[in-house]
Coordinates of C-alpha atoms in Angstrom, one line a residue:
M810 CA 30.2 69.5 69.3
R811 CA 31.1 65.8 69.5
V812 CA 30.4 63.9 66.3
V813 CA 29.7 60.2 67.0
N814 CA 29.5 56.8 65.2
T815 CA 26.9 54.0 65.5
V816 CA 28.9 52.2 68.4
Q817 CA 29.4 55.5 70.2
M818 CA 25.7 56.5 69.9
R819 CA 24.7 53.1 71.2
E820 CA 27.0 53.4 74.1
A821 CA 25.7 56.9 74.9
D822 CA 22.3 55.6 75.0
R823 CA 23.3 52.7 77.2
R824 CA 25.1 54.9 79.9
T825 CA 22.2 57.3 80.0
I826 CA 19.7 54.5 80.5
E827 CA 21.7 52.2 82.9
D828 CA 24.0 54.5 84.6
L829 CA 21.8 57.6 85.1
G830 CA 18.4 55.7 85.1
I831 CA 16.6 57.7 82.4
P832 CA 14.3 55.1 80.8
S833 CA 14.8 54.5 77.1
I834 CA 11.1 55.2 76.5
V835 CA 11.7 58.7 77.8
L836 CA 14.5 59.2 75.4
M837 CA 12.2 58.1 72.6
E838 CA 9.6 60.5 73.8
N839 CA 11.9 63.3 74.0
A840 CA 13.2 62.6 70.5
G841 CA 9.8 62.5 68.9
R842 CA 8.8 65.8 70.5
Q843 CA 12.0 67.5 69.6
V844 CA 11.5 66.5 65.9
V845 CA 8.0 68.1 66.0
D846 CA 9.3 71.3 67.5
A847 CA 12.0 71.5 64.9
M848 CA 9.3 71.0 62.2
E849 CA 7.2 73.7 63.6
A850 CA 10.2 76.1 63.6
A851 CA 11.1 75.2 60.1
F852 CA 7.7 75.2 58.4
D853 CA 5.4 78.0 59.0
D854 CA 2.5 76.3 57.4
L855 CA 2.9 72.9 59.2
A856 CA -0.4 73.2 61.0
D857 CA -2.1 73.3 57.7
S858 CA -0.1 70.6 56.0
R859 CA -0.9 67.0 55.3
V860 CA 1.9 64.9 56.9
A861 CA 2.9 61.3 56.3
V862 CA 5.2 59.5 58.8
L863 CA 7.2 56.7 57.4
C864 CA 8.3 54.3 60.2
G865 CA 10.5 51.3 60.2
R866 CA 10.2 48.5 62.8
G867 CA 13.0 49.7 65.2
N868 CA 13.7 52.5 67.4
N869 CA 13.8 55.0 64.7
G870 CA 10.2 53.9 63.8
G871 CA 9.4 54.4 67.4
D872 CA 10.6 57.9 67.2
G873 CA 8.3 58.3 64.3
F874 CA 5.3 57.0 66.2
V875 CA 5.9 59.7 68.9
V876 CA 6.3 62.3 66.1
A877 CA 2.8 61.2 64.5
R878 CA 1.2 61.2 67.9
T879 CA 2.4 64.7 68.8
L880 CA 1.5 66.1 65.4
A881 CA -2.0 64.6 65.7
A882 CA -2.3 66.2 69.3
R883 CA -1.5 69.5 67.7
G884 CA -4.2 69.2 65.2
V885 CA -2.2 68.2 62.1
D886 CA -3.6 65.9 59.5
V887 CA -1.2 62.9 59.9
L888 CA -1.0 59.5 58.4
V889 CA 1.4 56.8 59.5
C890 CA 2.8 54.1 57.1
L891 CA 4.7 51.3 58.8
V892 CA 7.1 49.7 56.4
G893 CA 6.7 46.3 57.7
T894 CA 4.1 44.5 59.9
A895 CA 2.9 45.6 63.4
D896 CA 3.8 42.2 64.8
A897 CA 7.5 42.8 64.1
V898 CA 7.7 45.9 66.0
R899 CA 9.3 45.4 69.5
G900 CA 10.3 47.1 72.6
D901 CA 9.6 50.8 73.3
A902 CA 8.6 51.2 69.6
R903 CA 5.9 48.6 70.1
I904 CA 4.5 50.5 73.2
N905 CA 4.3 53.7 71.2
L906 CA 2.7 52.0 68.2
G907 CA 0.0 50.5 70.6
I908 CA -0.7 54.1 71.9
L909 CA -1.0 55.3 68.5
Q910 CA -3.4 52.6 67.5
R911 CA -5.5 53.2 70.6
L912 CA -5.7 56.9 69.8
G913 CA -7.1 56.0 66.3
V914 CA -4.3 57.9 64.5
P915 CA -4.6 56.6 60.7
L916 CA -2.1 53.8 60.1
V917 CA -1.4 51.6 57.2
E918 CA 1.1 48.7 56.9
A919 CA 3.2 48.3 53.8
S920 CA 5.0 45.0 54.2
S921 CA 5.5 44.1 50.5
E922 CA 6.0 45.8 47.2
Q923 CA 2.4 45.2 46.5
T924 CA 1.1 46.9 49.6
W925 CA 3.4 49.8 49.2
E926 CA 2.2 50.4 45.8
L927 CA -1.4 50.4 47.2
H928 CA -0.6 53.2 49.8
A929 CA 2.2 55.0 48.1
G930 CA -0.1 57.5 46.3
D931 CA -1.5 58.8 49.6
V932 CA 1.9 58.9 51.3
L933 CA 3.8 60.6 48.5
G934 CA 1.0 63.1 47.8
R935 CA 1.3 64.6 51.2
D936 CA 2.9 68.0 51.8
V937 CA 5.5 66.8 54.4
I938 CA 6.9 63.3 54.8
V939 CA 8.8 62.2 57.9
D940 CA 11.6 59.6 57.3
A941 CA 11.7 57.4 60.4
L942 CA 12.9 54.3 58.7
F943 CA 16.3 53.4 59.8
G944 CA 18.3 56.1 61.7
T945 CA 21.8 55.0 62.9
G946 CA 20.8 51.3 62.8
L947 CA 21.7 50.9 59.0
T948 CA 24.8 48.8 58.3
G949 CA 24.4 48.1 54.6
P950 CA 22.8 49.5 51.4
L951 CA 19.1 49.6 51.2
A952 CA 17.6 46.8 49.2
G953 CA 14.2 45.4 48.4
L954 CA 11.2 47.2 49.6
A955 CA 13.2 49.8 51.4
E956 CA 15.1 50.7 48.2
T957 CA 11.8 51.1 46.4
V958 CA 10.4 53.4 49.1
V959 CA 13.4 55.6 49.0
A960 CA 13.5 55.7 45.2
D961 CA 9.8 56.8 45.2
L962 CA 10.6 59.5 47.8
A963 CA 13.2 60.9 45.5
E964 CA 10.5 61.5 42.8
C965 CA 7.9 63.2 45.1
Q966 CA 7.5 66.8 45.7
A967 CA 6.9 66.7 49.5
R968 CA 9.3 68.3 51.9
I969 CA 11.1 65.4 53.6
V970 CA 12.1 65.5 57.4
A971 CA 14.7 62.9 58.4
V972 CA 14.7 61.6 61.9
D973 CA 18.4 61.3 63.2
L974 CA 19.7 60.3 59.7
P975 CA 18.2 60.4 56.1
S976 CA 17.7 56.7 55.5
G977 CA 20.4 55.2 53.5
L978 CA 23.2 56.9 55.3
S979 CA 25.4 55.1 57.7
A980 CA 26.6 57.0 60.9
D981 CA 30.0 55.4 60.3
S982 CA 30.8 56.9 56.9
P983 CA 30.4 60.4 55.3
T984 CA 29.8 58.7 52.1
P985 CA 26.4 57.3 51.3
I986 CA 26.6 53.6 51.3
G987 CA 23.8 53.2 48.7
P988 CA 20.5 54.9 47.7
A989 CA 19.5 57.5 50.3
V990 CA 16.8 60.0 51.1
S991 CA 17.4 63.6 50.4
A992 CA 15.9 65.6 53.1
A993 CA 14.9 69.2 53.6
L994 CA 15.3 69.0 57.3
T995 CA 17.2 66.6 59.4
V996 CA 16.7 66.4 63.2
T997 CA 19.5 64.4 64.5
L998 CA 19.3 63.1 68.1
A999 CA 21.8 64.1 70.8
A1000 CA 24.8 64.5 68.6
P1001 CA 25.7 64.9 64.8
K1002 CA 26.8 61.9 62.9
L1003 CA 29.7 61.8 60.3
P1004 CA 27.5 62.1 57.1
L1005 CA 25.5 65.0 58.5
V1006 CA 28.5 67.3 58.8
M1007 CA 31.0 66.1 56.1
P1008 CA 30.7 65.9 52.3
P1009 CA 29.3 64.2 50.4
G1010 CA 26.7 63.0 52.8
E1011 CA 25.8 66.5 54.1
S1012 CA 24.3 67.3 50.7
L1013 CA 21.4 65.1 51.6
V1014 CA 20.8 66.7 55.0
G1015 CA 19.1 69.9 54.3
T1016 CA 18.9 72.0 57.4
L1017 CA 20.4 70.2 60.3
V1018 CA 19.1 70.5 63.9
V1019 CA 20.8 68.8 66.8
A1020 CA 18.1 67.8 69.3
D1021 CA 18.6 67.5 73.0
I1022 CA 16.9 64.4 74.0
G1023 CA 18.3 64.1 77.5
I1024 CA 21.7 62.6 77.0
P1025 CA 24.2 64.7 79.0
L1026 CA 27.1 66.4 77.2
G1027 CA 29.5 64.7 79.7
I1028 CA 28.6 61.3 78.5
L1029 CA 28.9 62.3 74.8
E1030 CA 32.4 63.9 75.6
G1031 CA 33.6 60.9 77.6
L1032 CA 32.9 58.2 75.0
D1033 CA 35.7 55.9 73.9
G1034 CA 36.8 55.5 70.4
P1035 CA 37.6 58.0 67.6
Y1036 CA 37.3 61.6 68.8
V1037 CA 35.7 63.8 66.0
S1038 CA 34.1 67.1 66.9
R1039 CA 32.6 69.9 64.9
L1040 CA 33.9 73.4 65.7
T1041 CA 31.3 75.8 67.1
P1042 CA 31.4 79.6 68.0
E1043 CA 30.2 78.8 71.5
E1044 CA 33.3 76.7 72.2
L1045 CA 35.8 78.9 70.4
R1046 CA 34.5 82.3 71.8
P1047 CA 36.4 82.0 75.1
L1048 CA 39.6 81.2 73.3
V1049 CA 39.9 84.8 71.9
P1050 CA 42.2 86.4 74.1
A1051 CA 41.5 89.9 75.4
R1052 CA 44.2 92.5 74.9
P1053 CA 45.6 94.0 78.2
P1054 CA 45.8 97.8 78.3
H1055 CA 49.6 97.6 79.1
A1056 CA 50.3 95.5 75.9
H1057 CA 52.9 96.4 73.3
K1058 CA 53.7 94.9 70.0
G1059 CA 56.2 92.4 71.6
T1060 CA 53.3 91.1 73.6
F1061 CA 51.7 89.4 70.6
G1062 CA 54.9 87.9 69.1
H1063 CA 57.0 88.1 66.1
A1064 CA 56.2 85.9 63.1
L1065 CA 58.8 85.1 60.5
L1066 CA 57.4 84.1 57.2
V1067 CA 59.6 82.6 54.5
S1068 CA 57.8 83.0 51.4
G1069 CA 57.6 84.4 47.8
S1070 CA 59.6 84.1 44.6
L1071 CA 59.7 86.0 41.3
G1072 CA 56.2 86.1 40.0
K1073 CA 54.7 84.9 43.3
T1074 CA 55.4 87.9 45.6
G1075 CA 51.7 88.2 46.3
A1076 CA 51.8 85.0 48.3
A1077 CA 54.2 86.6 50.7
H1078 CA 52.2 89.8 51.0
L1079 CA 48.9 87.8 51.8
S1080 CA 50.6 85.7 54.4
A1081 CA 51.9 88.7 56.2
M1082 CA 48.5 90.4 56.1
G1083 CA 46.8 87.3 57.4
A1084 CA 49.3 87.3 60.3
L1085 CA 48.8 91.0 61.0
R1086 CA 45.1 91.0 60.8
S1087 CA 45.0 88.1 63.2
G1088 CA 46.9 90.0 65.9
A1089 CA 50.5 89.4 65.4
G1090 CA 52.6 92.1 66.9
L1091 CA 55.4 91.9 64.4
V1092 CA 56.0 90.3 61.1
T1093 CA 59.1 89.9 59.0
V1094 CA 58.8 88.4 55.5
G1095 CA 62.0 86.7 54.5
T1096 CA 62.0 86.6 50.6
P1097 CA 64.7 86.4 47.9
A1098 CA 66.6 89.5 47.6
T1099 CA 65.3 90.3 44.1
C1100 CA 61.8 90.2 45.4
V1101 CA 62.3 92.5 48.4
P1102 CA 61.4 95.8 46.6
I1103 CA 58.2 94.2 45.3
V1104 CA 57.1 92.8 48.6
A1105 CA 58.0 95.8 50.6
S1106 CA 55.9 98.0 48.3
L1107 CA 52.9 95.9 48.9
G1108 CA 52.6 96.5 52.5
A1109 CA 54.1 99.1 54.9
E1110 CA 53.0 97.3 58.1
Y1111 CA 55.5 94.3 57.9
M1112 CA 59.3 94.2 57.6
T1113 CA 61.3 92.4 54.9
E1114 CA 64.5 90.5 54.9
A1115 CA 66.5 89.9 51.7
L1116 CA 67.5 86.2 51.4
A1117 CA 70.4 84.7 49.4
E1118 CA 69.3 83.4 46.2
S1119 CA 70.0 80.2 44.1
G1120 CA 68.8 82.1 41.0
P1121 CA 66.9 85.3 40.0
G1122 CA 64.1 85.5 42.6
R1123 CA 64.6 82.0 44.1
V1124 CA 65.6 81.5 47.7
A1125 CA 68.8 79.5 48.3
A1126 CA 69.4 76.9 51.0
A1127 CA 72.3 79.0 52.2
A1128 CA 69.6 81.5 53.6
L1129 CA 69.0 79.1 56.5
D1130 CA 71.5 80.4 58.9
R1131 CA 70.4 84.1 58.4
L1132 CA 66.8 83.0 58.9
L1133 CA 67.6 81.3 62.2
A1134 CA 69.4 84.3 63.4
L1135 CA 66.4 86.5 62.9
P1136 CA 64.1 87.3 65.7
H1137 CA 61.0 85.1 65.7
D1138 CA 58.5 83.4 67.9
V1139 CA 57.0 81.3 65.1
V1140 CA 58.2 80.5 61.6
A1141 CA 55.9 79.9 58.6
A1142 CA 57.3 78.8 55.4
G1143 CA 56.3 77.9 51.9
P1144 CA 53.7 80.3 50.1
G1145 CA 55.0 81.1 46.8
L1146 CA 58.5 79.7 47.7
G1147 CA 59.0 77.5 44.5
T1148 CA 60.2 74.0 44.4
G1149 CA 63.7 72.6 43.6
D1150 CA 66.6 71.1 45.4
E1151 CA 67.6 74.4 47.0
Q1152 CA 64.1 75.0 48.4
R1153 CA 63.9 71.4 49.6
R1154 CA 67.2 71.7 51.4
L1155 CA 66.1 74.9 53.0
I1156 CA 62.6 73.6 54.2
I1157 CA 64.4 70.4 55.6
G1158 CA 66.8 72.6 57.5
L1159 CA 64.0 74.6 59.0
I1160 CA 62.3 71.4 60.0
E1161 CA 65.4 70.2 61.8
R1162 CA 66.7 73.3 63.3
V1163 CA 63.7 75.7 64.1
T1164 CA 62.8 75.3 67.8
A1165 CA 59.8 77.6 67.7
P1166 CA 56.5 76.5 66.2
L1167 CA 56.7 75.8 62.5
V1168 CA 53.9 76.2 59.8
L1169 CA 54.4 74.5 56.4
D1170 CA 52.2 75.4 53.6
A1171 CA 52.1 75.1 49.7
D1172 CA 55.7 74.7 48.4
G1173 CA 57.0 74.0 52.0
I1174 CA 54.9 70.7 51.6
N1175 CA 55.5 70.2 48.0
V1176 CA 59.3 69.9 48.3
L1177 CA 58.6 66.9 50.8
A1178 CA 56.7 64.9 48.1
G1179 CA 57.0 61.2 48.9
E1180 CA 59.2 61.8 52.0
P1181 CA 56.8 62.8 54.9
G1182 CA 59.1 61.0 57.3
V1183 CA 61.3 63.9 57.5
L1184 CA 58.7 65.7 59.8
S1185 CA 59.6 63.1 62.4
A1186 CA 62.7 65.3 63.2
R1187 CA 60.3 67.8 64.7
E1188 CA 59.3 65.4 67.6
G1189 CA 58.5 67.4 70.6
R1190 CA 58.1 70.7 68.8
V1191 CA 54.9 72.2 67.4
T1192 CA 54.4 71.6 63.7
V1193 CA 51.4 72.5 61.5
V1194 CA 51.1 71.4 58.0
T1195 CA 48.3 72.8 55.7
P1196 CA 47.9 70.7 52.6
H1197 CA 45.1 70.9 50.2
P1198 CA 44.2 67.4 48.8
G1199 CA 46.7 67.7 45.9
E1200 CA 49.5 68.4 48.3
M1201 CA 48.6 65.8 50.7
A1202 CA 48.5 63.4 47.7
R1203 CA 52.0 64.3 46.8
L1204 CA 53.2 64.0 50.3
L1205 CA 51.7 60.5 50.4
G1206 CA 52.5 59.3 46.8
T1207 CA 48.8 58.8 46.2
S1208 CA 46.0 60.6 44.2
A1209 CA 43.9 63.5 45.2
G1210 CA 40.9 61.5 44.7
A1211 CA 42.1 58.9 47.2
V1212 CA 42.7 61.7 49.7
Q1213 CA 39.2 63.1 49.1
E1214 CA 37.6 59.7 49.5
H1215 CA 39.2 59.2 52.9
R1216 CA 39.9 62.6 54.1
L1217 CA 39.2 62.0 57.9
H1218 CA 41.2 58.8 58.1
I1219 CA 44.1 60.3 56.1
A1220 CA 44.3 63.5 58.1
Q1221 CA 44.0 61.6 61.4
D1222 CA 46.5 58.9 60.5
F1223 CA 49.1 61.5 59.2
A1224 CA 48.9 63.6 62.3
R1225 CA 49.4 60.7 64.6
T1226 CA 52.2 59.1 62.6
H1227 CA 54.3 62.2 62.2
G1228 CA 53.3 64.0 65.4
V1229 CA 52.0 67.1 63.7
Y1230 CA 48.8 69.2 63.4
V1231 CA 47.2 68.6 60.0
V1232 CA 44.9 71.2 58.5
L1233 CA 43.5 69.4 55.5
K1234 CA 42.0 72.3 53.5
G1235 CA 38.9 72.0 51.3
H1236 CA 35.2 71.8 51.7
R1237 CA 34.8 71.3 55.5
T1238 CA 38.4 71.8 56.3
L1239 CA 39.7 69.2 58.8
L1240 CA 42.1 69.8 61.8
A1241 CA 43.8 66.7 63.0
T1242 CA 46.0 66.7 66.1
P1243 CA 48.9 64.5 67.1
S1244 CA 46.6 62.8 69.7
G1245 CA 44.3 61.7 67.1
R1246 CA 41.5 64.2 67.6
V1247 CA 39.8 65.6 64.5
F1248 CA 37.8 68.7 64.3
I1249 CA 35.5 69.6 61.4
N1250 CA 35.2 73.2 60.5
P1251 CA 31.7 74.4 59.5
T1252 CA 32.7 77.8 58.0
G1253 CA 33.7 78.8 54.6
N1254 CA 32.2 78.7 51.1
P1255 CA 33.1 78.0 47.4
G1256 CA 34.2 81.6 46.8
M1257 CA 37.3 80.9 48.8
A1258 CA 38.6 78.6 46.1
T1259 CA 40.8 81.4 44.8
G1260 CA 44.5 82.0 44.6
G1261 CA 46.0 83.2 47.8
S1262 CA 43.3 82.0 50.2
G1263 CA 45.6 79.4 51.7
D1264 CA 48.5 81.9 52.0
V1265 CA 46.2 84.0 54.2
L1266 CA 45.5 81.0 56.4
T1267 CA 49.3 80.4 56.8
G1268 CA 49.8 83.9 58.3
M1269 CA 46.7 83.4 60.5
L1270 CA 48.1 80.2 62.0
A1271 CA 51.3 81.9 62.7
A1272 CA 49.7 84.8 64.4
W1273 CA 47.3 82.6 66.6
L1274 CA 50.2 80.2 67.6
M1275 CA 51.9 83.2 69.3
Q1276 CA 48.7 84.4 71.1
V1277 CA 47.1 81.2 72.4
D1278 CA 48.9 78.8 74.6
S1279 CA 47.4 75.7 73.2
P1280 CA 48.4 74.8 69.7
E1281 CA 45.2 73.0 69.2
H1282 CA 43.2 76.0 70.1
A1283 CA 45.3 78.3 68.0
C1284 CA 44.6 76.1 64.9
Q1285 CA 41.0 75.9 65.7
L1286 CA 40.7 79.6 65.9
A1287 CA 42.6 80.2 62.6
V1288 CA 40.7 77.6 60.6
Y1289 CA 37.3 78.7 61.9
L1290 CA 38.0 82.5 61.4
H1291 CA 39.5 82.0 58.0
G1292 CA 36.2 80.4 56.9
A1293 CA 34.1 82.9 58.9
A1294 CA 35.9 85.7 57.1
G1295 CA 35.3 84.1 53.7
D1296 CA 31.6 84.0 54.6
L1297 CA 31.5 87.6 55.5
A1298 CA 33.4 88.5 52.3
A1299 CA 31.0 86.3 50.3
A1300 CA 28.1 88.3 51.9
D1301 CA 29.7 91.6 50.7
V1302 CA 31.1 90.8 47.2
G1303 CA 29.7 87.4 46.3
E1304 CA 31.5 84.1 45.9
I1305 CA 32.4 84.7 42.2
A1306 CA 33.9 88.0 42.8
M1307 CA 35.8 87.1 46.1
T1308 CA 39.6 87.4 46.2
A1309 CA 42.0 86.4 48.9
G1310 CA 42.4 90.2 49.7
D1311 CA 38.7 90.3 50.5
I1312 CA 39.2 87.6 53.1
V1313 CA 42.1 89.6 54.7
T1314 CA 39.8 92.6 54.8
A1315 CA 37.0 90.7 56.6
L1316 CA 39.2 89.1 59.3
G1317 CA 38.7 92.0 61.7
D1318 CA 34.9 91.6 61.4
A1319 CA 35.2 87.7 61.7
V1320 CA 37.1 88.1 65.0
E1321 CA 34.7 90.7 66.4
E1322 CA 31.7 88.6 65.5
L1323 CA 33.2 85.5 67.2
S1324 CA 34.3 87.4 70.3
A1325 CA 31.0 89.2 70.4
S1326 CA 32.7 92.3 71.7
R1327 CA 30.7 94.3 69.2
P1328 CA 28.5 93.7 66.1
P1329 CA 30.5 93.2 63.1
A1330 CA 31.0 96.3 61.0
R1331 CA 29.4 96.0 57.6
R1332 CA 31.4 97.2 54.5
T1333 CA 29.8 98.9 51.7
S1334 CA 32.5 98.4 49.1

């Protein structure tokens, strides 16, 4: 599902109107009616509610005029408050305002602080308030009368429905640019905008509905500029491969996982189980010799390989040649590996010499702190890095706060610069590709903020890279299913009690739910 910015939305409107010949007033009519349909679906008591529609002077206000007319036609008690004067309304919005006036729908004008104060009590005392003030047209923080109106909305008890965007948000930034409306329901038009699907803006959205107003998907997908998309099950479902009857374990690949150290053997086990539960045919865990008995005792389904040590339970750089000689279709390195010069030399050796797809996580990233340029040695080969904000900050020599503030840009720029796939973990994990495309993952929950969760994802990425021809698709599946398994686990044990092992246990259900081959089995313990 394409996520668009202000310029892209404007261009989508233009192409629909000029190239296809769909009049702009038809799009406005569709928008208003879709908002009302969404309100009826969300609020069982809408027919008996008193509704106020706050309208601006532009096209968002025009959408609001259609909302008000449609509600009135369906017997709803509706009041329209125009923040501004009727004389300032132009274009399609003016046409719809005129229709509203001729129908006799109650309308008041609030063009100043004084007139707003006069009507605010009636507006704010309604059961539902529709915010049709600004939409995607806002370029700067709210000020003056608009800021006063939004501040008053924050204090009222009404359910707020935002048309396209809660007023105060910009379609070009996930971060509110100033005071903003907090909505219970947001009906966005044609396609989502950044603050609706990314934190922190998404906290102001409430329930999100994407309304089809008549702009074809082909136009949205063909827009120039940044390509940002939100992963959806409908798009991912066809990517889950069916298993042929004649398949054997070699059909689904052999994953080599380089992980674990003394005290962190669980990371190796969780990565291996993440790979196996995601369909890998064979998994070998390369781990320091001292750790092999522990890792092997944790799981009977994977193989282990004792690696040379640089100290008790710490893998040595000298293990590289042995690792390269082991059978593998993908290599994943880093979980629980530890950091130090020996580990750094091993990871750089893997970067330079592994020809198969390579996944780097945790300490496989930490040992590259301040020198991400070494990843350029992988040019032409598939590389996936899976940092959380702290690990990305260490890679770039910045702070985790700076990474969080500019998540999308940092992930996109890093992927392009170094020719790698970036899985920037966290709330709404991002997948950025070497081509500059960015995908936002909608699955997952705070319960996944637990030790080992990322190790599971590392194994999942390794498994899907062996089963799906496209690295982009493989990463999409792994990221989405990781969060989906977390959501299933949360439904069973709760977010507080969830462990990484619960995510592993739920992976089978997550895959089946996505592929829709059968209803997910529900666990009782």
